[in-house]
Short mmCIF file of C-alpha atoms in Angstrom, two decimals:
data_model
loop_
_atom_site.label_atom_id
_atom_site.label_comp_id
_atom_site.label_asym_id
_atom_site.label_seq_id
_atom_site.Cartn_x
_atom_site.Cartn_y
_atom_site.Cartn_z
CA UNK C 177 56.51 60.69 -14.54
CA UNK C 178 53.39 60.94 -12.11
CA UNK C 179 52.15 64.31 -10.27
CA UNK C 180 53.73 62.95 -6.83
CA UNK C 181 57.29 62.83 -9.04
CA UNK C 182 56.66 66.03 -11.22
CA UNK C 183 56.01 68.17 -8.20
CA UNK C 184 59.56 66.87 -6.67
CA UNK C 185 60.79 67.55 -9.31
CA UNK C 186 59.79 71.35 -9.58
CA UNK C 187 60.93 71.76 -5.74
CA UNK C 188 64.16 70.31 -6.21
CA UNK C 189 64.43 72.66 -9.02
CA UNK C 190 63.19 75.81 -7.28
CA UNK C 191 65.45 74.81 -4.79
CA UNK C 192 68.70 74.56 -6.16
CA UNK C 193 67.52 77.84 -7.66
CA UNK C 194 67.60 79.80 -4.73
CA UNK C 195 71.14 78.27 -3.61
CA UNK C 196 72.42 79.54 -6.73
CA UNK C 197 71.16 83.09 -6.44
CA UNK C 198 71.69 83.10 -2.82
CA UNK C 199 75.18 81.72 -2.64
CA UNK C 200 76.26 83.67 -5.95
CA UNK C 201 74.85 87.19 -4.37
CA UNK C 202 75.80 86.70 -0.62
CA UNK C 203 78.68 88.94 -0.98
CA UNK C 204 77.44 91.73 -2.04
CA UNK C 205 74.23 91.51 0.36
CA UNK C 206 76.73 90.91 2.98
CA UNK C 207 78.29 94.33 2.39
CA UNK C 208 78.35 96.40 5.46
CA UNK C 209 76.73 99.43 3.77
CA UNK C 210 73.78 97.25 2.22
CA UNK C 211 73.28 95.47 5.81
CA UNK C 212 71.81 99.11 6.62
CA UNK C 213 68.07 99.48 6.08
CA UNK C 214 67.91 103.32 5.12
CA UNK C 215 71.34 103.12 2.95
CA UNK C 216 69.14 100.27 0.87
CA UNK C 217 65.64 102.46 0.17
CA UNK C 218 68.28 105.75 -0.52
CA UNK C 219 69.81 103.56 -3.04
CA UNK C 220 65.96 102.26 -4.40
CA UNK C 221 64.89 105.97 -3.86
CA UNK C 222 67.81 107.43 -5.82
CA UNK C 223 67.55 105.13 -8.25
CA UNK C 224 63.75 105.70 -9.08
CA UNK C 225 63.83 109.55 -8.99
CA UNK C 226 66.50 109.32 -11.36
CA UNK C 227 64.75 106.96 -14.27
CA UNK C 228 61.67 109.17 -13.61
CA UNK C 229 64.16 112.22 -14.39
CA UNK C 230 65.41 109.85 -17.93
CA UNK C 231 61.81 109.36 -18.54
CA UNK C 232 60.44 112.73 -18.72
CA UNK C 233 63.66 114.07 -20.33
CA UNK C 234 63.03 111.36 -23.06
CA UNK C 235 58.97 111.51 -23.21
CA UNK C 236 60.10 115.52 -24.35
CA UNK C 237 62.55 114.18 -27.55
CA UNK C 238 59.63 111.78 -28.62
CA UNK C 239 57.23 114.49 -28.33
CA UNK C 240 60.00 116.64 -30.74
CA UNK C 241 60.12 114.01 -32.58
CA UNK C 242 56.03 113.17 -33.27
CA UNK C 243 56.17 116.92 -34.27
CA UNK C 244 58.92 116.25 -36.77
CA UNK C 245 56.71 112.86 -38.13
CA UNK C 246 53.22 114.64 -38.24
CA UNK C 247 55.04 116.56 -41.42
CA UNK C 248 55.81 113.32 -43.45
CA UNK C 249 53.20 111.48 -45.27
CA UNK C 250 52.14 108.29 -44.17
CA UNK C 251 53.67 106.10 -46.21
CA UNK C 252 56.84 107.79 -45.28
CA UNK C 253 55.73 107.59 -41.65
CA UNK C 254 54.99 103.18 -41.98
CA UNK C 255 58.24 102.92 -43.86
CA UNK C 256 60.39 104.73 -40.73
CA UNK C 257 58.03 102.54 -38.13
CA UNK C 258 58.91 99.69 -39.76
CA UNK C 259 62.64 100.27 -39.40
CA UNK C 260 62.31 101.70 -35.85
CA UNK C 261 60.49 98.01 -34.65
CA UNK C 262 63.13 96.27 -36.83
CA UNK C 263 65.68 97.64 -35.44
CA UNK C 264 64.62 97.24 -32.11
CA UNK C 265 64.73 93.46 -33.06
CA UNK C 266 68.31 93.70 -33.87
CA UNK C 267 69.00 95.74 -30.77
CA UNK C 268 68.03 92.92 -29.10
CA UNK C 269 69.80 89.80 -31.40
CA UNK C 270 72.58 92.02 -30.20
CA UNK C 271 72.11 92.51 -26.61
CA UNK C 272 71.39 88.74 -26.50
CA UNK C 273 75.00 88.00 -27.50
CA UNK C 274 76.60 90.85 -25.41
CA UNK C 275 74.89 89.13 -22.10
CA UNK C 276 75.86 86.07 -23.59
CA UNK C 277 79.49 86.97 -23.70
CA UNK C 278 79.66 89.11 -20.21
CA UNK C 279 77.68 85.99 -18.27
CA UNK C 280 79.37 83.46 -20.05
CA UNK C 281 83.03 84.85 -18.92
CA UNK C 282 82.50 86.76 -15.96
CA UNK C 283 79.39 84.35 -14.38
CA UNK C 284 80.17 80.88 -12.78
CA UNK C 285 79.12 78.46 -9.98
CA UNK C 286 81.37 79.00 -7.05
CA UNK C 287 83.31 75.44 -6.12
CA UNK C 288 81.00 75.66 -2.88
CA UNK C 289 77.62 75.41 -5.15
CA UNK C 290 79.22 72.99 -7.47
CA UNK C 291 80.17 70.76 -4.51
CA UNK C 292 76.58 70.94 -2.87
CA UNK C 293 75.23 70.13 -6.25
CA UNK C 294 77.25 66.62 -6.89
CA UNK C 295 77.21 65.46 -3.11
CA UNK C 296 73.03 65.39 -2.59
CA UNK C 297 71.44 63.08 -4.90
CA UNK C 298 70.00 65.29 -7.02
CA UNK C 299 68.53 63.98 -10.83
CA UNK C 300 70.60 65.27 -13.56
CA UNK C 301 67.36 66.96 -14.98
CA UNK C 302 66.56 69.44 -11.92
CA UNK C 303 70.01 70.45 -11.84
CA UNK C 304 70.18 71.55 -15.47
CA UNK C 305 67.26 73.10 -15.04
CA UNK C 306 68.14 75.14 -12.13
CA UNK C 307 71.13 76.02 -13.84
CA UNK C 308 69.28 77.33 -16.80
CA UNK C 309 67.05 78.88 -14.90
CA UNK C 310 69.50 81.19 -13.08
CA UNK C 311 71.14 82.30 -15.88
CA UNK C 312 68.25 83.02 -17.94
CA UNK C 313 67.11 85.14 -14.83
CA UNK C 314 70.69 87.15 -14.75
CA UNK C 315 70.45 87.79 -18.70
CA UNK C 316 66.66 89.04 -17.93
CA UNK C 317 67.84 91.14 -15.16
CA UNK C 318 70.56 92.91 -17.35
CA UNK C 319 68.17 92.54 -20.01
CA UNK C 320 65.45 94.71 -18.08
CA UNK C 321 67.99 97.95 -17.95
CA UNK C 322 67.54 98.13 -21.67
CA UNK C 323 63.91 97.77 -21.71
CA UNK C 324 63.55 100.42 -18.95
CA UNK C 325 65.47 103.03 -20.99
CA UNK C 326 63.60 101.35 -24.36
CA UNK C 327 60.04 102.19 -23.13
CA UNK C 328 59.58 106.10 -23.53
CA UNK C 329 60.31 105.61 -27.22
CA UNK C 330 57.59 102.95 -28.53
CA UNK C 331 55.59 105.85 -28.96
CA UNK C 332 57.22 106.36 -32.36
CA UNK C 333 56.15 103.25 -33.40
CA UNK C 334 52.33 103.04 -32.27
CA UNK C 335 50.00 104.79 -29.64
CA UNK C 336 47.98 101.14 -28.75
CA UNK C 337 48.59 100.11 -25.57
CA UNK C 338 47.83 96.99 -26.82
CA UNK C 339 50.75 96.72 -29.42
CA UNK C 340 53.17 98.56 -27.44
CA UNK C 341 52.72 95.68 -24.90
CA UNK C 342 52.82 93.02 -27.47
CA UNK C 343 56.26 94.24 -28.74
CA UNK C 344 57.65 94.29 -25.42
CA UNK C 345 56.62 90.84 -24.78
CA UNK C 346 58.00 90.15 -28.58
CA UNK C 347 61.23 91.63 -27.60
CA UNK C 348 61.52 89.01 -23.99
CA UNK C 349 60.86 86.07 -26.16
CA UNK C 350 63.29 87.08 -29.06
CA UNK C 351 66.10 87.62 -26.19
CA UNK C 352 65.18 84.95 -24.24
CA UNK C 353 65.49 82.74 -27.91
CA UNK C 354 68.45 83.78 -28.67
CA UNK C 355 70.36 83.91 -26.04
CA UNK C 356 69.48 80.01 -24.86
CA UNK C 357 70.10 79.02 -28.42
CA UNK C 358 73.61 80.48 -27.75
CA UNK C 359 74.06 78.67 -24.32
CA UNK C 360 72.76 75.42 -26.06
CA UNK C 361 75.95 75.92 -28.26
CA UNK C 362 77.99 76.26 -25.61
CA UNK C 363 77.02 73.65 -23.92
CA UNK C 364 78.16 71.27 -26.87
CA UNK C 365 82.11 72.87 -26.78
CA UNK C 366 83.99 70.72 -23.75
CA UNK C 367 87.16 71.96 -24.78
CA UNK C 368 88.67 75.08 -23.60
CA UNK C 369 89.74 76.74 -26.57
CA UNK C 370 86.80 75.64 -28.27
CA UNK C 371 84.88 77.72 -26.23
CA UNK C 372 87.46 80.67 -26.65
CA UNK C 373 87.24 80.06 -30.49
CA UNK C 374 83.47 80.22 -30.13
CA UNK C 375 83.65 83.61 -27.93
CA UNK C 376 85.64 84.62 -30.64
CA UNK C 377 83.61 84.25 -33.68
CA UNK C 378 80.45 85.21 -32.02
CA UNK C 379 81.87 88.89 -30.87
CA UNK C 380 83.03 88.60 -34.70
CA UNK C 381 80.09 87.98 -36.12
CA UNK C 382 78.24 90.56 -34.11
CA UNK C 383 80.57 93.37 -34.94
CA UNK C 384 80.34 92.53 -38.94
CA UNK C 385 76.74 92.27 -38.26
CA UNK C 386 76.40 96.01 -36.96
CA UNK C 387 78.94 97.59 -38.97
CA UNK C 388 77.52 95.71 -42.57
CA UNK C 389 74.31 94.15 -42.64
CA UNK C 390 71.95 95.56 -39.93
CA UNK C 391 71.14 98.68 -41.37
CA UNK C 392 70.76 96.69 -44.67
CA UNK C 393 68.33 94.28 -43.14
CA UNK C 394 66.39 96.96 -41.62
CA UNK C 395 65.86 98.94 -44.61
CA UNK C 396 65.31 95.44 -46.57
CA UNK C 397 61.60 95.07 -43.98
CA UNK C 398 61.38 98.86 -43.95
CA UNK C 399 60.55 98.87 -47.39
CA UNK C 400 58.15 95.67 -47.51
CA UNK C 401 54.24 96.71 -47.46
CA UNK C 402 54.11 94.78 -43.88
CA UNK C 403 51.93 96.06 -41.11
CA UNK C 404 53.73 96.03 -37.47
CA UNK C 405 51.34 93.21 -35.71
CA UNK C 406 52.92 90.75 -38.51
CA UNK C 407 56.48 91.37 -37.65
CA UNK C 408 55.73 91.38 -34.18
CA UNK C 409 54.23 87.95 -34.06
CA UNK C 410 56.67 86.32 -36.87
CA UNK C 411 59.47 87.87 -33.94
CA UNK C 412 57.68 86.08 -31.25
CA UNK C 413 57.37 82.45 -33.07
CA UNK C 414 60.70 82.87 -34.21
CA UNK C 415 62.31 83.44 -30.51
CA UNK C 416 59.44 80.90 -29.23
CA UNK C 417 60.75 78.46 -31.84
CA UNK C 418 64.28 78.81 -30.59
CA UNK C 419 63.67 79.09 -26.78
CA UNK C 420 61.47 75.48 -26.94
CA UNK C 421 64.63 73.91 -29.35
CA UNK C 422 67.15 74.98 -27.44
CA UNK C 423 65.54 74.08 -24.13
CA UNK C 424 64.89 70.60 -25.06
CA UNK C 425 68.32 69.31 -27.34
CA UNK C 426 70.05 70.53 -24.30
CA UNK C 427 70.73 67.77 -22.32
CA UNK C 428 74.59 68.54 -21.31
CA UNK C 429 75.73 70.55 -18.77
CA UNK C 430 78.15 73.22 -18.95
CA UNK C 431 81.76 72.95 -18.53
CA UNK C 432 82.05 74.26 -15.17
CA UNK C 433 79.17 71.82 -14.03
CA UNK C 434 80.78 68.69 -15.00
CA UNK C 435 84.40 68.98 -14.23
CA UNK C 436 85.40 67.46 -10.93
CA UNK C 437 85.55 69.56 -7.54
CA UNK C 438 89.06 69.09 -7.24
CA UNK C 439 90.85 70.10 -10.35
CA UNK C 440 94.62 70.31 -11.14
CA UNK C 441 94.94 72.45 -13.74
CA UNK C 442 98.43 72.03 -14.21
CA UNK C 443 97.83 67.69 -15.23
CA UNK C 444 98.06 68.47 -18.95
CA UNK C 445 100.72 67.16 -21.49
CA UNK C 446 102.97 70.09 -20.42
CA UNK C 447 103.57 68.39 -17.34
CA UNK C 448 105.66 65.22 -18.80
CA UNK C 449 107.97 67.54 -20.76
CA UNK C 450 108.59 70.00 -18.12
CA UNK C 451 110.02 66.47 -15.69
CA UNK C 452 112.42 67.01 -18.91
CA UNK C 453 112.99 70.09 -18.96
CA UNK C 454 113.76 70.84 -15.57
CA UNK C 455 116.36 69.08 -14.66
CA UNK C 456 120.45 70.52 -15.15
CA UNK C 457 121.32 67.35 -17.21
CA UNK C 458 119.15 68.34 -19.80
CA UNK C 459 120.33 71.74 -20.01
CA UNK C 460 124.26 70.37 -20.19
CA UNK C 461 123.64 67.78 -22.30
CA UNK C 462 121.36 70.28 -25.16
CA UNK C 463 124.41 72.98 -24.90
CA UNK C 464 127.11 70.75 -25.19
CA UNK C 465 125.26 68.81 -28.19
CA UNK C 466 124.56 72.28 -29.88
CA UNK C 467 127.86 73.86 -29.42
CA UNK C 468 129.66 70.23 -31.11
CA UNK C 469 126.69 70.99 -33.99
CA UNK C 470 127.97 74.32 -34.47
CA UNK C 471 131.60 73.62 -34.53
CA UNK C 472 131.03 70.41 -37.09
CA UNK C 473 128.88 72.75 -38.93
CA UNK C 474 130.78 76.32 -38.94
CA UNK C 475 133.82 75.04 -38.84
CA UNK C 476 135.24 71.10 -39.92
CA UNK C 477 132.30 71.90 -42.23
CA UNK C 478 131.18 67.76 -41.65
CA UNK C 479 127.97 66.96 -41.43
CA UNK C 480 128.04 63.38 -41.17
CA UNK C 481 128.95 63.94 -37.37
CA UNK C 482 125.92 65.94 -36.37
CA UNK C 483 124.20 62.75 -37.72
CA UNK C 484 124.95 61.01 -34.88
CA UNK C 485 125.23 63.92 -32.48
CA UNK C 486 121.51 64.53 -32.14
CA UNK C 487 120.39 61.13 -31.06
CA UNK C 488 122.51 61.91 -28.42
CA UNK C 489 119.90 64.00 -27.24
CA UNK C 490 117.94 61.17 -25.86
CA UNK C 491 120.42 60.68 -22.79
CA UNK C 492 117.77 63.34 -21.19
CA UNK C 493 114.93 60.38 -20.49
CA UNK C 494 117.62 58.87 -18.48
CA UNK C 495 116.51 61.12 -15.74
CA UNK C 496 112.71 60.98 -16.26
CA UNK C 497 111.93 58.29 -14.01
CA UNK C 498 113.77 60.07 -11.20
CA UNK C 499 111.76 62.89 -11.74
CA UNK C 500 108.48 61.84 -11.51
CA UNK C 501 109.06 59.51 -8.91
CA UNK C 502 107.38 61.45 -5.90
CA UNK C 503 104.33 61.89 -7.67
CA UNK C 504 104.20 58.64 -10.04
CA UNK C 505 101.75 57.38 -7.36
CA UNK C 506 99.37 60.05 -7.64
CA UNK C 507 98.53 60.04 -11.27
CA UNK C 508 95.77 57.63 -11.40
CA UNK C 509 94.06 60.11 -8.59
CA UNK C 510 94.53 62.85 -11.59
CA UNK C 511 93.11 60.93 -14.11
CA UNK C 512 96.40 60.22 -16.05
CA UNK C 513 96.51 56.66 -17.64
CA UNK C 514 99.22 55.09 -18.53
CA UNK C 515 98.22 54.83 -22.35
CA UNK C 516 98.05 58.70 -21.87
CA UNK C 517 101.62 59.11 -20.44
CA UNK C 518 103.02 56.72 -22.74
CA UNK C 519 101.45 58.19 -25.58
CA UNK C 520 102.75 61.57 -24.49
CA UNK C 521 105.74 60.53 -24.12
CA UNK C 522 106.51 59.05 -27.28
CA UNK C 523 105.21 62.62 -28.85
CA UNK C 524 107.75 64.39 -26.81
CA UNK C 525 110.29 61.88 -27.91
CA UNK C 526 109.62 62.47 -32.05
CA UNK C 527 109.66 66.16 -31.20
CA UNK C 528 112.95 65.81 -29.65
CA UNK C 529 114.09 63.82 -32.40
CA UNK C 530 112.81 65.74 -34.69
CA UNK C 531 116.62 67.40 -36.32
CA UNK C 532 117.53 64.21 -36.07
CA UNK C 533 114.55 63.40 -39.03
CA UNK C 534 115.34 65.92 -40.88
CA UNK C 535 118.86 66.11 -41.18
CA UNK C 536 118.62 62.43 -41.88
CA UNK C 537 116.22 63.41 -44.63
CA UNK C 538 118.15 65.69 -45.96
CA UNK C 539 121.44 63.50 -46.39
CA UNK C 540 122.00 59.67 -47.95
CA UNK C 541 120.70 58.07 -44.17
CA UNK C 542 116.77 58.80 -44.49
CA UNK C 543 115.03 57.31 -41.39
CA UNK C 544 118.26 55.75 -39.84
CA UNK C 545 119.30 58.36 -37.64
CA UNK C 546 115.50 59.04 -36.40
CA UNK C 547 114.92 55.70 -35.72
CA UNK C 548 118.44 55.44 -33.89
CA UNK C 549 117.27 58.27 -31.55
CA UNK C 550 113.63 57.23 -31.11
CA UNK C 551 115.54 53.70 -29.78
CA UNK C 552 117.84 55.17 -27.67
CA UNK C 553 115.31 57.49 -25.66
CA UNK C 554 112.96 54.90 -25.45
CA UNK C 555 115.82 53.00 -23.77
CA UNK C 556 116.62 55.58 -21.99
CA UNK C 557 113.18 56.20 -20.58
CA UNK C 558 113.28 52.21 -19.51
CA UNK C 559 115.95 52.39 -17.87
CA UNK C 560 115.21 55.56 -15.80
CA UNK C 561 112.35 54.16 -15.10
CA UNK C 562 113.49 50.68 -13.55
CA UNK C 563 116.86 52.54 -11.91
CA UNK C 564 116.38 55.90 -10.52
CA UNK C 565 118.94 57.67 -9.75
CA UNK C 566 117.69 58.94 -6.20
CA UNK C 567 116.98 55.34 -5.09
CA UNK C 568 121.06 54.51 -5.16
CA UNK C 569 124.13 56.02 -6.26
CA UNK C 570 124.80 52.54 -8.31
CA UNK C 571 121.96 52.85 -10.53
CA UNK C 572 123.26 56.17 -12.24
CA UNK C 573 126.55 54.24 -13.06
CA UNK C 574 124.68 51.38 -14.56
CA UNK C 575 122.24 53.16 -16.60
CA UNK C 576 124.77 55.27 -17.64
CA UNK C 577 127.47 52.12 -19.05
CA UNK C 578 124.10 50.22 -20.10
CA UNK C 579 123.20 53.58 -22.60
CA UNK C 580 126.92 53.30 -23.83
CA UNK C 581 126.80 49.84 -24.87
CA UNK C 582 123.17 50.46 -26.86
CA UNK C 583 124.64 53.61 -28.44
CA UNK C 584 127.82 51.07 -30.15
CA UNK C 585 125.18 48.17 -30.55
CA UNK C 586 122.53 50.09 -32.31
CA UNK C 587 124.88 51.70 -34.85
CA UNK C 588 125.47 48.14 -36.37
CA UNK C 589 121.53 47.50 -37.06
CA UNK C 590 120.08 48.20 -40.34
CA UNK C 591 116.38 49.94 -40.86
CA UNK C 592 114.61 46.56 -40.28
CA UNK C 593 116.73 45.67 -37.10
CA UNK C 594 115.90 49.57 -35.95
CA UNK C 595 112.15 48.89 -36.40
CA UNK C 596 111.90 45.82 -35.06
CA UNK C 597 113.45 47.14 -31.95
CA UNK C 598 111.39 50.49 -31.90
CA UNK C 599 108.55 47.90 -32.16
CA UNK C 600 109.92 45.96 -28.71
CA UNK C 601 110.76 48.88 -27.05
CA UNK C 602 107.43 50.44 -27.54
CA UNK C 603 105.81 47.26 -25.67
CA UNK C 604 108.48 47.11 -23.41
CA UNK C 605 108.13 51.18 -22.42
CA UNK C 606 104.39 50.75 -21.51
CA UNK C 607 104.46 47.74 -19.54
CA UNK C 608 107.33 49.50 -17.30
CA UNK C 609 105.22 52.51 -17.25
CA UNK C 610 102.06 50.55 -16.31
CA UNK C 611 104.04 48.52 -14.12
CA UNK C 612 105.48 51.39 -12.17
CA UNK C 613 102.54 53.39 -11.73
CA UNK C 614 100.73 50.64 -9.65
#
């Protein structure tokens, strides 16, 4: 890349920057009160009076405190330095992962941003920079209300100017490290609950961390003959270390980033069982079906009935194809194949089938009776498919004799016959699928 490209590249950059902070905080600029000049420096004003206030109140405690110190001998004195800096370190490993947590759940690109992103041709490159960039910037922000309070009390652990400036740079790069080392992680998790999961163990982790170990770990460098320069600068490779990793494997963009500007979130597997679910056959059909269960069951006491009472179930795919009708056009817009629908389809089937299974299982017929249900929805499903009911009153009446006729006919086959159907059927049920989403 040459200087001419380079410096495009750092405007592009810079400029998607400023869209993000500008489109993300135009609400709350745009607030009536903050429109007002004066109402803005009585906020500033207020706000500086009062950390001058913290700071003197705290200045007076560390003063108490130097008191208290000037008593202890100076081994005594190194040995509670060193803990003060280390934990300061953890304070921050800590902090990292709370600001983290808050940006990563609360903080996103508004569809507007998103949008303006993916329509201008902007390189891949700028745009995950720029995205970095501005959430790096809100976890410094956030970060900075810690350091402010932080401040008064580095006195305790040196008088140098020169030190006390190094450890706050120290602290930057070990919160800056961590925290883009955990936003490198999450940028390998696509999947929602993966992410939750993730969420999960990290506010887990963080939690055992300062209830069992950090007070161990602190006490562990405490007591290690260590001057406070060399933990400072081992902090500051380590967080340099991570910060320069992170940044570079990072070459994904985060979920919200990469998903499409138009999403429907309710296009999931759910959406195939519920054209199932919802319609009043289904819920006739499963109550008669369980009530005749019950009855063989409770009361004839004959299970060799119920055997071929729950194939019955698959009478429901009958009205499937009616169902989805409407919107079978529509699905290749949504990103639904038909190897996806068929695929989901034949899951809902085997979990519909699924008594079926295992009362066969459970008696002398084994795989028989699921393989005599698995046929008959998947005939079912053709059939509602190729004759909706909505399209004429005649079709209801034929796929409804046809289904008898397959129900008698099937009972005669044995396993081989059964699986050399289930094996037609399955070809035959995703060509009409294919066939009738084009």
């Amino acid at each position: 890349m040459n200087i001419k490209e380079s410096r495009k590249s750092l405007m592009n950059t810079y400029f998607l920057y400023k869209f993000y902070f500008k489109d993300s905080f135009q609400g709350l600029f745009k607030h009536p009160l903050l429109k007002k000049k004066y109402i803005r420096y009585l906020i500033g004003l207020s706000l500086l009076i009062f950390y001058f206030f913290y700071f003197y109140m705290n200045v007076n405690q560390v003063n108490v405190l130097k008191n208290v110190a000037m008593s202890t001998s100076v081994n005594e004195l190194m040995i509670a330095k060193r803990q003060t800096l280390s934990s300061l370190y953890s304070i921050t490993f800590l902090l990292a992962g709370f600001i983290f947590l808050l940006l990563d759940s609360g903080v996103h690109l508004n569809m507007k941003s998103i949008y303006f992103t993916k329509a201008l041709p902007f390189r891949k490159k700028d745009i995950l920079n720029s995205e970095r960039l501005f959430f790096l910037s809100l976890s410094l922000i956030l970060f900075e209300l810690f350091v402010i309070i932080l401040i008064p009390a580095l006195v305790l652990i040196t008088n140098e100017i020169f030190t006390s400036m190094l450890i706050v740079i120290s602290i930057h790069v070990v919160f800056l490290g961590v925290f883009q080392t955990l936003r490198f992680i999450r940028s390998c998790l696509h999947k929602k609950w993966f992410i939750r999961v993730y969420q999960l163990l990290l506010l887990g982790s963080m939690y055992y961390y300062f209830v069992d170990y950090k007070y161990k770990i602190e006490s562990f460098i405490a007591d290690k003959p260590i001057s406070l320069l060399t933990i400072t600068i081992s902090a500051m490779i380590a967080g340099v270390v991570l910060f320069i990793l992170s940044w570079i494997m990072q070459k994904n963009l985060n979920l919200y980033m990469t998903s499409e500007y138009t999403h429907i979130s309710c296009i999931q597997p759910s959406l195939f069982l519920l054209a199932l679910l919802r319609t009043r056959f289904f819920k006739v059909t499963s109550f008669l079906i369980a009530s005749m269960a019950c009855y063989c069951y409770f009361v004839i006491k004959d299970i060799e009935i119920i055997n071929f009472l729950f194939p019955i179930l698959a009478l429901i795919f009958l009205y499937y194809g009616n169902t989805t009708m409407s919107v079978r056009k529509m699905f290749p817009h949504y990103r639904i194949s038909s190897l996806y629908e068929f695929i989901s389809l034949l899951l809902i089937i085997c979990i519909v089938e699924m008594p079926s299974l295992v009362l066969g299982l459970t008696t002398h017929h084994g795989l028989m009776v699921f393989l005599y249900g698995i046929n008959l929805s998947l005939s079912a499903l053709i059939l509602g498919i190729l004759l909706p009911k909505s399209i004429s009153n005649m079709n209801e009446l034929i796929t409804s004799t046809v289904m008898i006729l397959l129900i008698i006919i099937y009972l005669f086959g044995n396993i081989y016959v059964l699986c050399t159907i289930f094996i037609i059927l399955m070809m035959v049920t995703y060509l009409t699928i294919k066939e009738a989403t084009r």
